[in-house]
C-alpha cells in the first residue's frame, strides 16, 4: 500500500517573480512535491532499525560488562607481579600506566577497555614465567589495538546480521587474532 507524503514549500516573495518569468520550473511543482514510499523503503527502514538496535544492544552489554568486571576487580599490589608487568611493558615499548588487576570471578586473563585498557587476571597462582607469557599476550593485544578489530567485527555483524557467513568470518578472525599473539610471543622468545 503506497503511502503518500505531501511536502509543501513556500517560495520567498523575492524569488516568486524569477520563478514566474524563467518558466524553467513549474511553480506548482516547486510548491508541492509528492513522495510515495514503496515496499523497499519499508524494508530499508526495518533493516536500518535492526542494525541500530543490534549496535545499541552490543554497546550496552559491553559497557555493563566492563563496569561490572572493573568494579569487582582489585589492583594487584604484589611487588613481584608488578615488576614482571613493568618489565614486559618495557620490552614491548608500551607506555600505558593502567594498573594490573585481578578478579576472583574470572577464569581466564582478559584485556578490557577501549581507550583506557586494563589487564585483569584471575586469582590463580602463576609461576613467574607463566605470568610473563600471559602479560606479553595481553599487552600485545593492547599494542596492536585489537579492540578496534573487535569493534569493526561487531559493526560488520550488525550491518550484515542477516548473513550467517559473517558470523563464521568473525569466529575465524578472533581465532587468528589470538593465534597471532601467541605466535609473536613464541617468535620473540626464540
Coordinates of C-alpha atoms in Angstrom, one line a residue:
X1 CA 0.0 0.0 0.0
X2 CA 1.8 3.2 -1.1
X3 CA 1.9 5.9 1.5
X4 CA 1.6 9.4 0.2
X5 CA 3.5 12.2 1.9
X6 CA 2.9 15.8 0.7
X7 CA 5.7 18.2 1.3
X8 CA 4.8 21.9 0.7
X9 CA 7.5 24.6 0.4
X10 CA 6.8 28.3 0.4
X11 CA 8.8 30.3 -2.1
X12 CA 10.1 33.6 -0.8
X13 CA 8.4 36.6 -2.5
X14 CA 11.7 37.8 -3.9
X15 CA 12.1 34.6 -5.8
X16 CA 8.5 34.3 -6.9
X17 CA 8.9 36.7 -9.8
X18 CA 12.0 34.8 -11.0
X19 CA 10.2 31.5 -10.9
X20 CA 7.3 33.0 -12.9
X21 CA 9.5 34.7 -15.5
X22 CA 12.0 31.9 -16.2
X23 CA 9.4 29.3 -17.0
X24 CA 12.1 26.7 -16.2
X25 CA 10.3 25.3 -13.3
X26 CA 6.7 25.0 -12.9
X27 CA 5.7 26.9 -9.7
X28 CA 3.2 24.2 -8.8
X29 CA 5.9 21.5 -8.8
X30 CA 8.0 23.7 -6.6
X31 CA 5.2 24.4 -4.2
X32 CA 4.2 20.8 -3.7
X33 CA 6.2 17.6 -4.0
X34 CA 4.7 14.2 -3.6
X35 CA 6.9 11.3 -2.4
X36 CA 5.5 7.8 -2.4
X37 CA 7.0 5.1 -0.3
X38 CA 7.0 1.6 -1.6
X39 CA 7.9 -1.7 0.0
X40 CA 11.6 -1.3 -0.5
X41 CA 11.6 1.8 1.6
X42 CA 9.8 0.0 4.4
X43 CA 12.3 -2.9 4.2
X44 CA 15.2 -0.5 4.3
X45 CA 13.8 1.3 7.4
X46 CA 13.3 -2.1 9.2
X47 CA 16.8 -3.2 8.2
X48 CA 18.4 0.0 9.4
X49 CA 16.3 -0.1 12.6
X50 CA 17.6 -3.6 13.4
X51 CA 21.2 -2.6 12.7
X52 CA 20.8 0.3 15.1
X53 CA 19.2 -1.9 17.8
X54 CA 22.0 -4.5 17.4
X55 CA 24.7 -1.9 17.8
X56 CA 22.9 -0.3 20.8
X57 CA 22.5 -3.8 22.4
X58 CA 26.2 -4.7 21.9
X59 CA 27.5 -1.4 23.2
X60 CA 25.1 -1.6 26.3
X61 CA 26.2 -5.1 27.0
X62 CA 29.9 -4.2 26.6
X63 CA 29.7 -1.2 29.0
X64 CA 27.7 -3.1 31.6
X65 CA 30.3 -6.0 31.5
X66 CA 33.2 -3.6 31.6
X67 CA 31.8 -1.7 34.6
X68 CA 30.9 -4.9 36.4
X69 CA 34.4 -6.5 35.8
X70 CA 36.3 -3.3 36.8
X71 CA 34.1 -2.8 39.9
X72 CA 34.7 -6.4 41.1
X73 CA 38.4 -6.3 40.4
X74 CA 41.2 -5.1 42.7
X75 CA 44.6 -3.7 41.9
X76 CA 47.4 -6.1 42.3
X77 CA 49.9 -4.8 44.9
X78 CA 52.2 -7.8 44.8
X79 CA 55.7 -6.3 44.0
X80 CA 56.9 -9.4 42.1
X81 CA 53.9 -9.4 39.8
X82 CA 54.1 -5.7 39.2
X83 CA 57.9 -5.9 38.5
X84 CA 57.2 -8.6 35.8
X85 CA 54.4 -6.4 34.4
X86 CA 56.6 -3.4 34.2
X87 CA 59.4 -5.4 32.7
X88 CA 57.1 -6.8 29.9
X89 CA 55.8 -3.3 29.2
X90 CA 59.3 -2.0 28.8
X91 CA 60.2 -4.9 26.5
X92 CA 57.2 -4.2 24.3
X93 CA 57.7 -0.5 24.5
X94 CA 54.3 0.2 26.0
X95 CA 53.9 3.4 28.0
X96 CA 50.4 2.8 29.4
X97 CA 50.0 3.5 33.1
X98 CA 47.0 1.3 33.6
X99 CA 47.3 -0.8 36.8
X100 CA 47.3 -4.6 36.7
X101 CA 44.1 -6.0 38.3
X102 CA 42.7 -9.3 39.5
X103 CA 39.2 -10.7 39.7
X104 CA 38.0 -13.7 41.6
X105 CA 35.2 -14.4 39.2
X106 CA 37.4 -14.7 36.0
X107 CA 38.7 -18.0 34.8
X108 CA 41.0 -16.5 32.2
X109 CA 43.1 -13.3 31.8
X110 CA 41.4 -10.5 29.9
X111 CA 42.1 -7.2 28.4
X112 CA 39.2 -4.8 28.7
X113 CA 38.6 -1.3 27.7
X114 CA 38.8 0.8 24.5
X115 CA 40.9 3.8 25.3
X116 CA 41.9 3.1 28.9
X117 CA 42.7 -0.6 28.7
X118 CA 43.1 -2.8 31.8
X119 CA 44.6 -6.2 32.1
X120 CA 42.6 -8.3 34.6
X121 CA 43.9 -11.6 35.8
X122 CA 42.1 -14.4 37.6
X123 CA 43.2 -15.0 41.2
X124 CA 45.1 -18.1 40.1
X125 CA 48.7 -18.5 41.2
X126 CA 51.1 -18.4 38.3
X127 CA 54.8 -19.1 38.0
X128 CA 56.8 -16.0 37.0
X129 CA 57.4 -17.5 33.5
X130 CA 53.7 -18.2 33.1
X131 CA 52.8 -14.7 34.3
X132 CA 55.3 -13.2 31.9
X133 CA 53.8 -15.1 28.9
X134 CA 50.3 -14.1 29.9
X135 CA 51.2 -10.5 30.3
X136 CA 53.0 -10.5 27.0
X137 CA 50.0 -11.9 25.3
X138 CA 47.6 -9.4 26.7
X139 CA 50.0 -6.5 26.1
X140 CA 50.4 -7.5 22.5
X141 CA 46.7 -7.2 22.2
X142 CA 46.9 -3.7 23.5
X143 CA 49.9 -2.7 21.3
X144 CA 48.1 -4.0 18.2
X145 CA 44.8 -2.2 19.1
X146 CA 42.9 -5.4 18.7
X147 CA 39.9 -3.8 20.4
X148 CA 39.5 -1.8 17.1
X149 CA 39.3 -5.1 15.1
X150 CA 36.7 -6.4 17.6
X151 CA 34.7 -3.2 17.3
X152 CA 34.9 -3.4 13.4
X153 CA 33.8 -7.1 13.6
X154 CA 30.8 -6.1 15.8
X155 CA 29.8 -3.4 13.3
X156 CA 30.2 -5.9 10.5
X157 CA 28.0 -8.4 12.3
X158 CA 25.4 -5.6 13.0
X159 CA 25.3 -4.4 9.4
X160 CA 25.3 -7.9 7.9
X161 CA 23.2 -9.5 10.6
X162 CA 21.2 -11.5 8.1
X163 CA 24.3 -13.2 6.6
X164 CA 25.4 -16.3 8.5
X165 CA 28.8 -16.2 6.8
X166 CA 29.8 -13.0 8.6
X167 CA 29.5 -14.9 12.0
X168 CA 31.8 -17.6 10.7
X169 CA 34.2 -14.9 9.5
X170 CA 34.2 -13.2 12.9
X171 CA 34.8 -16.5 14.6
X172 CA 37.9 -17.1 12.4
X173 CA 39.2 -13.6 12.9
X174 CA 39.0 -13.9 16.7
X175 CA 40.8 -17.3 16.5
X176 CA 43.6 -15.8 14.2
X177 CA 43.9 -12.7 16.4
X178 CA 44.6 -14.9 19.4
X179 CA 46.9 -17.2 17.5
X180 CA 48.9 -14.4 16.1
X181 CA 49.6 -13.0 19.6
X182 CA 50.8 -16.5 20.7
X183 CA 52.9 -16.8 17.6
X184 CA 54.5 -13.4 18.2
X185 CA 55.4 -14.4 21.8
X186 CA 57.0 -17.6 20.5
X187 CA 59.0 -15.7 17.9
X188 CA 60.2 -13.2 20.4
X189 CA 61.1 -15.9 22.9
X190 CA 63.2 -17.9 20.5

